[in-house]
Amino acid sequence: MTNNNTATLPNTPNNTRYQILLVTLLSLNFGIVFFDRNALNFLMPFVQPELALTNLQIGLTASALSVTWAISGLIFGAMSDRSGRRKIFLIMATIVFSLCSFLSGLATSFLLLLGARLLMGVAEGPILPISQSVTAIEVTPERRGIAMGVMQNFGSNLLGSFAAPVVLVAVASAFGWREAFFLAGLPGLLAAGLLWWLMREPTASSVPIATGVNQSCQRPSLKEVFAHRNMLLCSLIAVLLIGYLVTCWSFMPIYLTSVRGYSAETMGWLMGTLGISAAVGSFVVSGISDKIGRKPVMVITPFMGLILTLSAMYFDGSAIILAVLFFFGWALNGIFPLFMATVPSETVDSRHIATALGFVMGIGEILGGGVLPALAGAAADSVGQSAPLWLMSAICVIAGVLALGLKETAPAVLVKRAQAPDVSASFSS
C-alpha cells in the first residue's frame, strides 16, 4: 500500500498526524507568501520618499500584484488540477516568489518596483487555491472547516501581518529598506525545501470532497456554478473585503505615520496587532461558525471592521488602547476563509469545487485587490489621506448587508435543523 492510499483511512492516527502536519506546512508556506506580499506596505514609509511615489502609484503597486495574483491563480490552479501534480506547482511558485522579493529590493524607480510586484503576483497567485484544494482533498470533512480557516489565516497573519511589520520595520530602520526586502525573500526558500521533504502528492481518490462523490473530469461552466445564490454573494463579498484588506495594508501604515504622527516603530506594532487578531480568529471565527452557522458570523463580523477605521481616525488615547481596538476591529479578517473557501465548497457540487474556489478568489483579487486600492489612492490624492479609510468603512457596511442573503451551509447547523421537530405538523395532527 502506498503512502497516498493511507488518506482513504480518515480515522487512523497516522493519517490524523499527517493532516495536522500538512495544514501546518501549508499555513507556514502561505504565511511566508504574505510576509513577502505585505513587505512593501510596511516598508512604504521608507520607500515612498526615496522613490518619490504618489498615493496613486502606491495604490497601483498593490493593484498590480492583486491582478496578476488572480490571473495566475486561475491559470496555474487549473493546470495543477489537470496535471494532478499540485506539490511541484507549490514548490516552484514558492521559489519564484522568494526571488521576486529580492527584485523589489533592487528597484530604483516606480516602474521597476511595479514590474517586481507584477512578477511576484504571478508567482504567488496559485499558492492559495492549490493549498486549499489540497486541504479539501486530504482533510476529513469533520475537520475541514477549521483546517481551511487555519491554513488560510493562521500563518498568513502570524507571519504576514504580525511578524512582518515588526521585523521589517526594525531591519529597515537599522540597515535600510532594501536589506529588509532581501531578508523577506529567504524564508520562502526554506519553506520550499520543507514542502519537498514532508509533503506527499495528494490524489483525487484520497478523501472525497463535499458530497462524498469522486470528482468528475467534466469541466463545469460558470453558469452551473453560479446557479447558487451563495456563489454570487460570496464573490461580491470577496470583491469588497479583499479590497478592504489590500487598501488597509497599502494606506494604513502611511496614515498612521504621516497623519496621526506615530513613529515607524509604533506603526509597526499597531499593524502587527492585526496579525495577532487574525491568527486568533483563524481558530475562533471558524469554530464559532461551525457551532452557530456561517451566515450569522458573516453578517455580524464585517461591521466590526468599523472599529478599526474609526479608531484609526478619531481615537486620541494611548497607543496600547488603540492596539486593542485594532485587535477587535480586525476580527473581520476571520471570515475570509468562509467566503473564499468554506461556504463555496459547501454550496456547489463536488465536481465544481475547484472552479468555485478559483473564481471567488480570482474575482476578489482582480476587482477588489486590483481596482479598489487604486481608487483609494486617487481619492487620497484628491481629497486627503483619510479617504481610503472612509472607503473601507463603507465596504464594511455593504458586506454585512450582502451577507444577509446567504443560505446557511454549516453541516452541524443543517443537521440540527433537520432533526428539529416540525411544530406546525404537530399542531395540525
Short mmCIF file of C-alpha atoms in Angstrom, two decimals:
data_model
loop_
_atom_site.label_atom_id
_atom_site.label_comp_id
_atom_site.label_asym_id
_atom_site.label_seq_id
_atom_site.Cartn_x
_atom_site.Cartn_y
_atom_site.Cartn_z
CA MET A 1 0.00 0.00 0.00
CA THR A 2 1.40 3.39 -0.98
CA ASN A 3 1.65 6.50 1.08
CA ASN A 4 -1.19 8.21 -0.72
CA ASN A 5 -3.60 5.34 -0.04
CA THR A 6 -3.41 5.96 3.69
CA ALA A 7 -5.51 9.05 3.10
CA THR A 8 -8.51 6.78 2.47
CA LEU A 9 -8.39 5.82 6.16
CA PRO A 10 -9.54 9.08 7.78
CA ASN A 11 -9.68 7.79 11.35
CA THR A 12 -6.22 6.25 11.62
CA PRO A 13 -3.76 8.01 13.96
CA ASN A 14 -1.10 8.20 11.25
CA ASN A 15 -3.50 9.94 8.89
CA THR A 16 -4.57 12.38 11.62
CA ARG A 17 -0.92 13.25 12.31
CA TYR A 18 -0.30 13.78 8.59
CA GLN A 19 -3.35 16.06 8.28
CA ILE A 20 -2.02 18.22 11.14
CA LEU A 21 1.45 18.25 9.59
CA LEU A 22 0.06 19.12 6.15
CA VAL A 23 -2.10 22.00 7.37
CA THR A 24 0.86 23.29 9.40
CA LEU A 25 3.14 23.20 6.35
CA LEU A 26 0.62 24.86 4.05
CA SER A 27 -0.21 27.51 6.64
CA LEU A 28 3.50 28.23 7.18
CA ASN A 29 4.09 28.49 3.44
CA PHE A 30 1.14 30.81 2.91
CA GLY A 31 2.34 32.85 5.88
CA ILE A 32 5.69 33.35 4.16
CA VAL A 33 3.80 34.36 0.99
CA PHE A 34 2.03 37.07 2.95
CA PHE A 35 5.25 38.11 4.67
CA ASP A 36 6.61 38.89 1.19
CA ARG A 37 3.36 40.34 -0.15
CA ASN A 38 2.96 42.73 2.78
CA ALA A 39 6.61 43.74 2.93
CA LEU A 40 6.17 46.71 0.58
CA ASN A 41 3.15 48.01 2.53
CA PHE A 42 5.01 48.10 5.83
CA LEU A 43 8.16 49.46 4.23
CA MET A 44 6.30 52.14 2.25
CA PRO A 45 7.12 54.95 4.74
CA PHE A 46 10.79 54.24 3.86
CA VAL A 47 10.28 53.56 0.13
CA GLN A 48 7.92 56.44 -0.74
CA PRO A 49 10.29 59.35 -0.06
CA GLU A 50 13.29 57.72 -1.76
CA LEU A 51 11.38 56.80 -4.94
CA ALA A 52 9.10 59.90 -4.77
CA LEU A 53 5.89 57.85 -5.11
CA THR A 54 2.45 59.46 -5.27
CA ASN A 55 -0.56 57.94 -3.49
CA LEU A 56 -1.87 56.76 -6.86
CA GLN A 57 1.41 54.95 -7.54
CA ILE A 58 1.26 53.34 -4.09
CA GLY A 59 -2.23 52.08 -4.90
CA LEU A 60 -1.11 50.84 -8.31
CA THR A 61 1.71 48.72 -6.84
CA ALA A 62 -0.87 46.96 -4.66
CA SER A 63 -3.37 46.66 -7.50
CA ALA A 64 -0.79 45.28 -9.94
CA LEU A 65 0.16 42.44 -7.60
CA SER A 66 -3.51 41.60 -6.96
CA VAL A 67 -4.38 41.45 -10.66
CA THR A 68 -1.50 39.17 -11.65
CA TRP A 69 -2.07 37.14 -8.45
CA ALA A 70 -5.69 36.50 -9.53
CA ILE A 71 -4.98 35.67 -13.16
CA SER A 72 -2.07 33.42 -12.24
CA GLY A 73 -4.14 31.66 -9.59
CA LEU A 74 -6.87 30.84 -12.09
CA ILE A 75 -4.46 29.62 -14.79
CA PHE A 76 -1.92 27.67 -12.75
CA GLY A 77 -4.52 26.41 -10.27
CA ALA A 78 -6.42 24.83 -13.17
CA MET A 79 -3.17 23.46 -14.62
CA SER A 80 -2.31 21.81 -11.32
CA ASP A 81 -5.78 20.23 -11.19
CA ARG A 82 -5.47 18.85 -14.71
CA SER A 83 -1.95 17.55 -14.20
CA GLY A 84 -2.60 16.22 -10.70
CA ARG A 85 0.86 17.48 -9.65
CA ARG A 86 -0.04 20.08 -7.06
CA LYS A 87 3.11 19.58 -4.99
CA ILE A 88 5.56 20.65 -7.70
CA PHE A 89 3.44 23.72 -8.54
CA LEU A 90 3.55 24.79 -4.89
CA ILE A 91 7.30 24.30 -4.62
CA MET A 92 8.14 26.15 -7.84
CA ALA A 93 5.81 29.04 -7.00
CA THR A 94 7.39 29.35 -3.56
CA ILE A 95 10.90 29.55 -5.00
CA VAL A 96 9.96 32.12 -7.65
CA PHE A 97 8.14 34.50 -5.29
CA SER A 98 11.15 34.44 -2.97
CA LEU A 99 13.35 35.59 -5.83
CA CYS A 100 10.85 38.36 -6.64
CA SER A 101 11.30 39.75 -3.13
CA PHE A 102 14.99 40.24 -3.93
CA LEU A 103 13.95 42.11 -7.12
CA SER A 104 11.79 44.50 -5.09
CA GLY A 105 14.85 45.39 -3.03
CA LEU A 106 16.76 46.28 -6.21
CA ALA A 107 14.13 48.70 -7.56
CA THR A 108 15.34 52.23 -8.22
CA SER A 109 12.15 53.68 -9.74
CA PHE A 110 8.40 53.26 -9.69
CA LEU A 111 8.38 51.25 -12.93
CA LEU A 112 11.00 48.78 -11.69
CA LEU A 113 9.13 48.37 -8.41
CA LEU A 114 5.87 47.87 -10.31
CA GLY A 115 7.49 45.21 -12.51
CA ALA A 116 8.78 43.32 -9.48
CA ARG A 117 5.32 43.35 -7.90
CA LEU A 118 3.71 42.13 -11.13
CA LEU A 119 6.09 39.16 -11.23
CA MET A 120 5.52 38.45 -7.54
CA GLY A 121 1.77 38.29 -8.16
CA VAL A 122 2.31 35.74 -10.93
CA ALA A 123 4.40 33.58 -8.61
CA GLU A 124 2.16 33.82 -5.55
CA GLY A 125 -1.23 33.52 -7.26
CA PRO A 126 -1.53 29.70 -7.44
CA ILE A 127 -0.48 29.08 -3.84
CA LEU A 128 -3.79 29.74 -2.06
CA PRO A 129 -6.17 27.87 -4.42
CA ILE A 130 -3.80 24.91 -4.68
CA SER A 131 -3.23 24.84 -0.91
CA GLN A 132 -6.97 24.97 -0.20
CA SER A 133 -7.62 22.24 -2.79
CA VAL A 134 -5.01 20.04 -1.11
CA THR A 135 -6.61 20.74 2.28
CA ALA A 136 -10.05 19.83 0.95
CA ILE A 137 -8.71 16.58 -0.52
CA GLU A 138 -6.56 15.44 2.40
CA VAL A 139 -8.52 16.59 5.48
CA THR A 140 -11.59 14.67 6.63
CA PRO A 141 -14.96 16.51 6.38
CA GLU A 142 -15.49 16.90 10.12
CA ARG A 143 -12.19 18.81 10.38
CA ARG A 144 -12.32 20.60 7.04
CA GLY A 145 -13.85 23.90 8.18
CA ILE A 146 -11.31 24.68 10.88
CA ALA A 147 -8.50 23.22 8.74
CA MET A 148 -9.30 25.60 5.87
CA GLY A 149 -9.51 28.51 8.30
CA VAL A 150 -6.15 27.70 9.90
CA MET A 151 -4.50 27.01 6.56
CA GLN A 152 -5.50 30.37 5.12
CA ASN A 153 -5.48 32.67 8.14
CA PHE A 154 -3.13 31.44 10.86
CA GLY A 155 0.30 31.51 9.22
CA SER A 156 -0.55 34.35 6.85
CA ASN A 157 -1.48 36.65 9.70
CA LEU A 158 1.01 35.47 12.30
CA LEU A 159 3.85 35.97 9.83
CA GLY A 160 2.46 38.33 7.20
CA SER A 161 0.54 40.71 9.43
CA PHE A 162 2.26 40.41 12.83
CA ALA A 163 5.90 39.45 12.29
CA ALA A 164 6.30 41.33 9.01
CA PRO A 165 5.72 44.89 10.27
CA VAL A 166 7.70 44.34 13.46
CA VAL A 167 10.69 42.62 11.86
CA LEU A 168 10.83 44.52 8.56
CA VAL A 169 10.43 47.97 10.09
CA ALA A 170 13.17 47.16 12.60
CA VAL A 171 15.52 45.95 9.83
CA ALA A 172 14.70 48.95 7.62
CA SER A 173 15.33 51.36 10.48
CA ALA A 174 18.68 49.75 11.28
CA PHE A 175 20.01 48.82 7.84
CA GLY A 176 17.71 50.17 5.11
CA TRP A 177 14.54 49.11 3.28
CA ARG A 178 16.40 47.27 0.52
CA GLU A 179 18.06 44.96 3.05
CA ALA A 180 14.60 44.32 4.55
CA PHE A 181 13.36 43.08 1.16
CA PHE A 182 16.39 40.80 0.84
CA LEU A 183 15.61 39.34 4.27
CA ALA A 184 11.96 38.79 3.29
CA GLY A 185 12.99 36.54 0.41
CA LEU A 186 14.93 33.99 2.45
CA PRO A 187 12.17 32.12 4.36
CA GLY A 188 10.45 31.09 1.13
CA LEU A 189 13.46 29.03 0.08
CA LEU A 190 13.33 27.18 3.40
CA ALA A 191 9.59 26.58 3.01
CA ALA A 192 10.11 25.12 -0.47
CA GLY A 193 12.58 22.63 0.99
CA LEU A 194 10.14 21.59 3.72
CA LEU A 195 7.35 21.05 1.18
CA TRP A 196 9.61 18.89 -0.97
CA TRP A 197 10.71 16.83 2.04
CA LEU A 198 7.49 16.39 4.05
CA MET A 199 4.51 16.79 1.72
CA ARG A 200 3.17 13.91 -0.35
CA GLU A 201 1.37 14.34 -3.65
CA PRO A 202 -2.40 14.34 -2.98
CA THR A 203 -4.58 12.27 -5.27
CA ALA A 204 -8.21 12.69 -6.25
CA SER A 205 -9.02 9.37 -4.56
CA SER A 206 -7.70 10.46 -1.17
CA VAL A 207 -10.72 11.98 0.59
CA PRO A 208 -13.86 12.67 -1.46
CA ILE A 209 -14.87 16.32 -1.39
CA ALA A 210 -18.12 17.78 -0.09
CA THR A 211 -20.79 15.25 -1.03
CA GLY A 212 -18.63 12.14 -0.81
CA VAL A 213 -18.72 11.56 -4.55
CA ASN A 214 -15.47 11.40 -6.50
CA GLN A 215 -14.97 14.39 -8.75
CA SER A 216 -15.80 14.01 -12.40
CA CYS A 217 -13.39 15.01 -15.11
CA GLN A 218 -16.19 17.07 -16.66
CA ARG A 219 -15.30 20.75 -16.62
CA PRO A 220 -18.21 22.76 -15.17
CA SER A 221 -19.46 26.01 -16.66
CA LEU A 222 -19.69 29.24 -14.69
CA LYS A 223 -23.45 29.13 -15.29
CA GLU A 224 -23.64 25.85 -13.36
CA VAL A 225 -21.51 27.23 -10.55
CA PHE A 226 -23.47 30.47 -10.26
CA ALA A 227 -26.83 28.74 -10.21
CA HIS A 228 -26.27 29.00 -6.45
CA ARG A 229 -27.09 32.34 -4.80
CA ASN A 230 -24.30 31.80 -2.26
CA MET A 231 -21.73 31.84 -5.05
CA LEU A 232 -22.80 35.25 -6.30
CA LEU A 233 -22.91 36.70 -2.80
CA CYS A 234 -19.54 35.20 -1.80
CA SER A 235 -17.99 36.67 -4.96
CA LEU A 236 -19.38 40.14 -4.22
CA ILE A 237 -18.25 39.93 -0.59
CA ALA A 238 -14.81 38.80 -1.78
CA VAL A 239 -14.51 41.86 -4.03
CA LEU A 240 -15.41 44.16 -1.16
CA LEU A 241 -13.42 42.62 1.66
CA ILE A 242 -10.28 41.84 -0.33
CA GLY A 243 -10.45 45.49 -1.40
CA TYR A 244 -10.76 46.43 2.29
CA LEU A 245 -7.77 44.26 3.16
CA VAL A 246 -5.42 45.49 0.44
CA THR A 247 -6.45 49.12 0.94
CA CYS A 248 -5.70 48.79 4.66
CA TRP A 249 -2.26 47.27 4.02
CA SER A 250 -1.46 49.94 1.42
CA PHE A 251 -2.58 53.09 3.21
CA MET A 252 -2.92 52.44 6.94
CA PRO A 253 0.87 52.49 7.61
CA ILE A 254 1.25 55.84 5.86
CA TYR A 255 -1.88 57.25 7.53
CA LEU A 256 -0.60 56.29 10.98
CA THR A 257 2.83 57.86 10.39
CA SER A 258 2.07 60.93 8.26
CA VAL A 259 -1.40 61.92 9.54
CA ARG A 260 -1.56 60.58 13.10
CA GLY A 261 2.13 61.21 13.76
CA TYR A 262 3.12 57.79 15.11
CA SER A 263 6.72 56.68 14.75
CA ALA A 264 7.55 53.92 12.26
CA GLU A 265 8.21 51.54 15.16
CA THR A 266 4.82 52.25 16.79
CA MET A 267 3.12 51.87 13.42
CA GLY A 268 4.82 48.51 13.02
CA TRP A 269 3.46 47.26 16.35
CA LEU A 270 -0.03 48.61 15.64
CA MET A 271 -0.11 46.84 12.28
CA GLY A 272 1.35 43.75 13.93
CA THR A 273 -1.66 43.67 16.24
CA LEU A 274 -3.76 42.91 13.17
CA GLY A 275 -1.73 39.76 12.61
CA ILE A 276 -2.30 38.53 16.15
CA SER A 277 -6.02 39.23 15.80
CA ALA A 278 -6.35 37.29 12.55
CA ALA A 279 -4.23 34.39 13.81
CA VAL A 280 -6.54 34.04 16.81
CA GLY A 281 -9.55 34.49 14.54
CA SER A 282 -8.43 31.62 12.31
CA PHE A 283 -9.48 29.31 15.16
CA VAL A 284 -12.18 31.35 16.93
CA VAL A 285 -14.23 32.66 13.99
CA SER A 286 -14.18 29.36 12.09
CA GLY A 287 -15.03 27.48 15.28
CA ILE A 288 -17.96 29.78 16.06
CA SER A 289 -19.28 29.39 12.51
CA ASP A 290 -19.19 25.60 12.95
CA LYS A 291 -21.40 25.98 16.04
CA ILE A 292 -23.88 28.76 15.22
CA GLY A 293 -23.64 28.80 11.43
CA ARG A 294 -21.76 30.57 8.65
CA LYS A 295 -24.45 33.17 7.94
CA PRO A 296 -24.72 34.94 11.34
CA VAL A 297 -20.92 35.12 11.60
CA MET A 298 -20.65 36.60 8.10
CA VAL A 299 -23.38 39.15 8.84
CA ILE A 300 -22.01 40.42 12.17
CA THR A 301 -18.24 40.31 11.65
CA PRO A 302 -17.93 42.87 8.79
CA PHE A 303 -19.44 45.57 11.00
CA MET A 304 -16.59 45.01 13.46
CA GLY A 305 -14.27 46.38 10.79
CA LEU A 306 -15.67 49.83 11.56
CA ILE A 307 -13.87 49.67 14.92
CA LEU A 308 -10.55 49.65 13.05
CA THR A 309 -11.21 52.53 10.66
CA LEU A 310 -12.99 54.85 13.09
CA SER A 311 -10.46 54.32 15.89
CA ALA A 312 -7.57 54.95 13.47
CA MET A 313 -9.11 58.29 12.50
CA TYR A 314 -10.55 59.52 15.79
CA PHE A 315 -9.07 57.76 18.84
CA ASP A 316 -6.62 60.06 20.62
CA GLY A 317 -5.68 57.95 23.64
CA SER A 318 -2.85 55.57 24.38
CA ALA A 319 -1.29 53.59 21.54
CA ILE A 320 -1.82 50.48 23.69
CA ILE A 321 -5.60 51.07 23.78
CA LEU A 322 -5.52 51.77 20.05
CA ALA A 323 -3.80 48.41 19.54
CA VAL A 324 -6.64 46.72 21.48
CA LEU A 325 -9.20 48.45 19.24
CA PHE A 326 -7.24 47.33 16.18
CA PHE A 327 -7.29 43.76 17.53
CA PHE A 328 -11.08 43.65 17.75
CA GLY A 329 -11.63 45.60 14.54
CA TRP A 330 -9.54 43.15 12.57
CA ALA A 331 -11.83 40.26 13.59
CA LEU A 332 -13.31 40.92 10.15
CA ASN A 333 -10.36 39.01 8.71
CA GLY A 334 -11.62 35.81 10.34
CA ILE A 335 -14.39 35.34 7.78
CA PHE A 336 -12.07 35.34 4.75
CA PRO A 337 -11.78 31.53 4.64
CA LEU A 338 -15.57 31.32 4.96
CA PHE A 339 -16.48 33.30 1.84
CA MET A 340 -13.38 32.32 -0.14
CA ALA A 341 -13.41 28.58 0.51
CA THR A 342 -15.71 27.06 3.12
CA VAL A 343 -19.14 28.36 2.01
CA PRO A 344 -18.44 27.85 -1.73
CA SER A 345 -17.15 24.30 -1.08
CA GLU A 346 -20.26 23.53 0.98
CA THR A 347 -22.55 25.06 -1.66
CA VAL A 348 -21.55 23.64 -5.04
CA ASP A 349 -21.41 20.10 -6.33
CA SER A 350 -18.10 18.38 -5.59
CA ARG A 351 -17.25 18.35 -9.31
CA HIS A 352 -17.34 22.16 -9.34
CA ILE A 353 -15.34 22.95 -6.23
CA ALA A 354 -12.07 23.91 -7.95
CA THR A 355 -13.85 26.25 -10.36
CA ALA A 356 -15.85 27.77 -7.49
CA LEU A 357 -12.83 28.48 -5.28
CA GLY A 358 -10.71 29.73 -8.17
CA PHE A 359 -13.38 32.14 -9.35
CA VAL A 360 -14.21 33.62 -5.94
CA MET A 361 -10.51 34.14 -5.15
CA GLY A 362 -9.79 35.45 -8.65
CA ILE A 363 -12.66 37.92 -8.94
CA GLY A 364 -11.96 39.17 -5.44
CA GLU A 365 -8.30 39.83 -6.20
CA ILE A 366 -8.93 41.43 -9.63
CA LEU A 367 -11.81 43.75 -8.74
CA GLY A 368 -11.22 44.08 -5.00
CA GLY A 369 -7.46 43.96 -4.71
CA GLY A 370 -6.86 45.36 -8.19
CA VAL A 371 -9.36 48.23 -8.52
CA LEU A 372 -10.25 49.46 -5.04
CA PRO A 373 -6.70 50.30 -3.81
CA ALA A 374 -6.08 52.35 -6.98
CA LEU A 375 -9.37 54.20 -6.42
CA ALA A 376 -8.42 54.73 -2.79
CA GLY A 377 -5.05 56.18 -3.84
CA ALA A 378 -6.64 58.53 -6.36
CA ALA A 379 -9.14 59.65 -3.71
CA ALA A 380 -6.33 60.24 -1.22
CA ASP A 381 -4.52 62.46 -3.74
CA SER A 382 -7.73 64.40 -4.43
CA VAL A 383 -9.45 64.82 -1.06
CA GLY A 384 -6.97 63.74 1.60
CA GLN A 385 -5.33 60.79 3.35
CA SER A 386 -8.47 59.80 5.22
CA ALA A 387 -10.34 58.91 2.00
CA PRO A 388 -9.09 55.27 1.92
CA LEU A 389 -10.33 54.74 5.50
CA TRP A 390 -13.78 56.09 4.65
CA LEU A 391 -13.88 53.75 1.66
CA MET A 392 -13.02 50.86 3.99
CA SER A 393 -15.83 51.90 6.35
CA ALA A 394 -18.40 51.86 3.56
CA ILE A 395 -17.17 48.43 2.48
CA CYS A 396 -17.82 47.01 5.98
CA VAL A 397 -21.46 48.09 5.93
CA ILE A 398 -22.17 46.84 2.40
CA ALA A 399 -20.53 43.45 3.03
CA GLY A 400 -22.55 42.87 6.20
CA VAL A 401 -25.80 43.72 4.41
CA LEU A 402 -24.99 41.40 1.49
CA ALA A 403 -24.34 38.51 3.88
CA LEU A 404 -27.99 38.69 4.97
CA GLY A 405 -28.86 36.98 1.69
CA LEU A 406 -26.69 33.89 2.26
CA LYS A 407 -28.16 30.43 2.68
CA GLU A 408 -26.77 28.52 5.65
CA THR A 409 -24.26 25.76 4.79
CA ALA A 410 -22.68 24.72 8.12
CA PRO A 411 -23.16 20.90 8.34
CA ALA A 412 -23.80 20.84 12.10
CA VAL A 413 -26.43 23.58 11.88
CA LEU A 414 -28.19 21.92 8.95
CA VAL A 415 -28.28 18.61 10.81
CA LYS A 416 -29.85 20.30 13.86
CA ARG A 417 -32.46 21.93 11.66
CA ALA A 418 -33.27 18.63 10.00
CA GLN A 419 -33.65 16.94 13.38
CA ALA A 420 -35.81 19.68 14.89
CA PRO A 421 -39.47 18.65 15.31
CA ASP A 422 -41.93 20.19 12.87
CA VAL A 423 -44.02 22.29 15.23
CA SER A 424 -46.66 23.15 12.66
CA ALA A 425 -47.10 19.47 11.80
CA SER A 426 -47.57 18.66 15.49
CA PHE A 427 -50.34 21.24 15.83
CA SER A 428 -52.05 20.08 12.65
CA SER A 429 -52.08 16.49 13.86
#
